[in-house]
C-alpha positions as MATLAB code, in Angstrom:
seq = 'MYKSSLYRALIFPVLVGISVVGCESFPKENSDPAKNNKPTYNKDLKECQEDYPEQGSGVHYRQWIGCMKLKGWK';
ca = [
     241.248  177.329    2.143;
     242.760  180.846    1.553;
     239.220  182.467    1.086;
     237.935  180.818    4.163;
     240.597  182.227    6.339;
     240.523  185.559    4.759;
     236.785  185.556    4.957;
     237.041  185.059    8.789;
     239.753  187.504    9.289;
     237.789  190.306    7.610;
     234.086  189.416    8.361;
     234.400  188.566   11.925;
     235.922  191.879   13.185;
     233.492  193.968   11.126;
     230.444  192.021   12.845;
     231.928  192.344   16.284;
     232.476  196.264   15.614;
     229.109  196.757   14.575;
     227.470  194.775   17.360;
     229.737  196.948   19.909;
     228.613  200.278   18.119;
     224.940  199.314   18.142;
     225.113  198.592   21.964;
     226.866  201.762   22.817;
     224.596  203.730   21.034;
     221.371  202.581   22.568;
     219.650  205.259   24.456;
     219.862  205.153   28.385;
     218.818  208.462   29.742;
     215.569  210.562   29.027;
     215.872  214.388   28.720;
     212.888  214.745   30.874;
     213.832  213.943   34.701;
     210.237  212.775   35.485;
     210.640  209.990   32.843;
     214.386  209.129   33.627;
     213.531  205.912   35.672;
     213.684  202.172   34.842;
     209.683  201.192   34.637;
     209.416  204.236   32.199;
     212.345  203.055   30.182;
     210.998  199.329   30.052;
     207.413  200.792   29.074;
     209.027  202.980   26.121;
     211.327  200.013   24.759;
     208.460  197.556   24.972;
     206.115  199.928   22.933;
     208.997  200.400   20.520;
     209.705  196.696   20.109;
     206.076  195.979   19.508;
     205.954  198.810   16.619;
     209.159  197.485   15.327;
     209.470  193.478   15.583;
     212.756  191.606   15.396;
     214.160  190.976   11.930;
     216.803  188.454   10.836;
     218.843  191.355    9.541;
     219.286  193.279   12.839;
     217.558  196.489   11.158;
     215.098  196.504   14.242;
     218.043  197.679   16.621;
     218.190  200.839   14.567;
     214.492  201.223   14.509;
     214.233  200.753   18.479;
     217.134  203.267   18.897;
     215.338  205.746   16.646;
     211.863  205.199   18.463;
     213.377  205.574   21.762;
     215.120  208.838   20.579;
     211.617  210.057   19.505;
     210.597  209.469   23.024;
     213.032  211.663   24.591;
     215.760  209.215   25.351;
     219.269  210.010   24.735;
];
């Protein structure tokens, strides 16, 4: 029982922290004003999602972020 509560006390906050940091660092704005719009954002994100499919480990979020940064999103 001690291990279970210790596990919950340590792992849960770490997982929540990782998910919050991941959401905050996702690019939202393009450096090119002509591309800084919702349709272009959705198109670029869709392309990144096709290039890097979802994985159970969550690594795909980092890959999507890197892909979006290469496309000029920050």
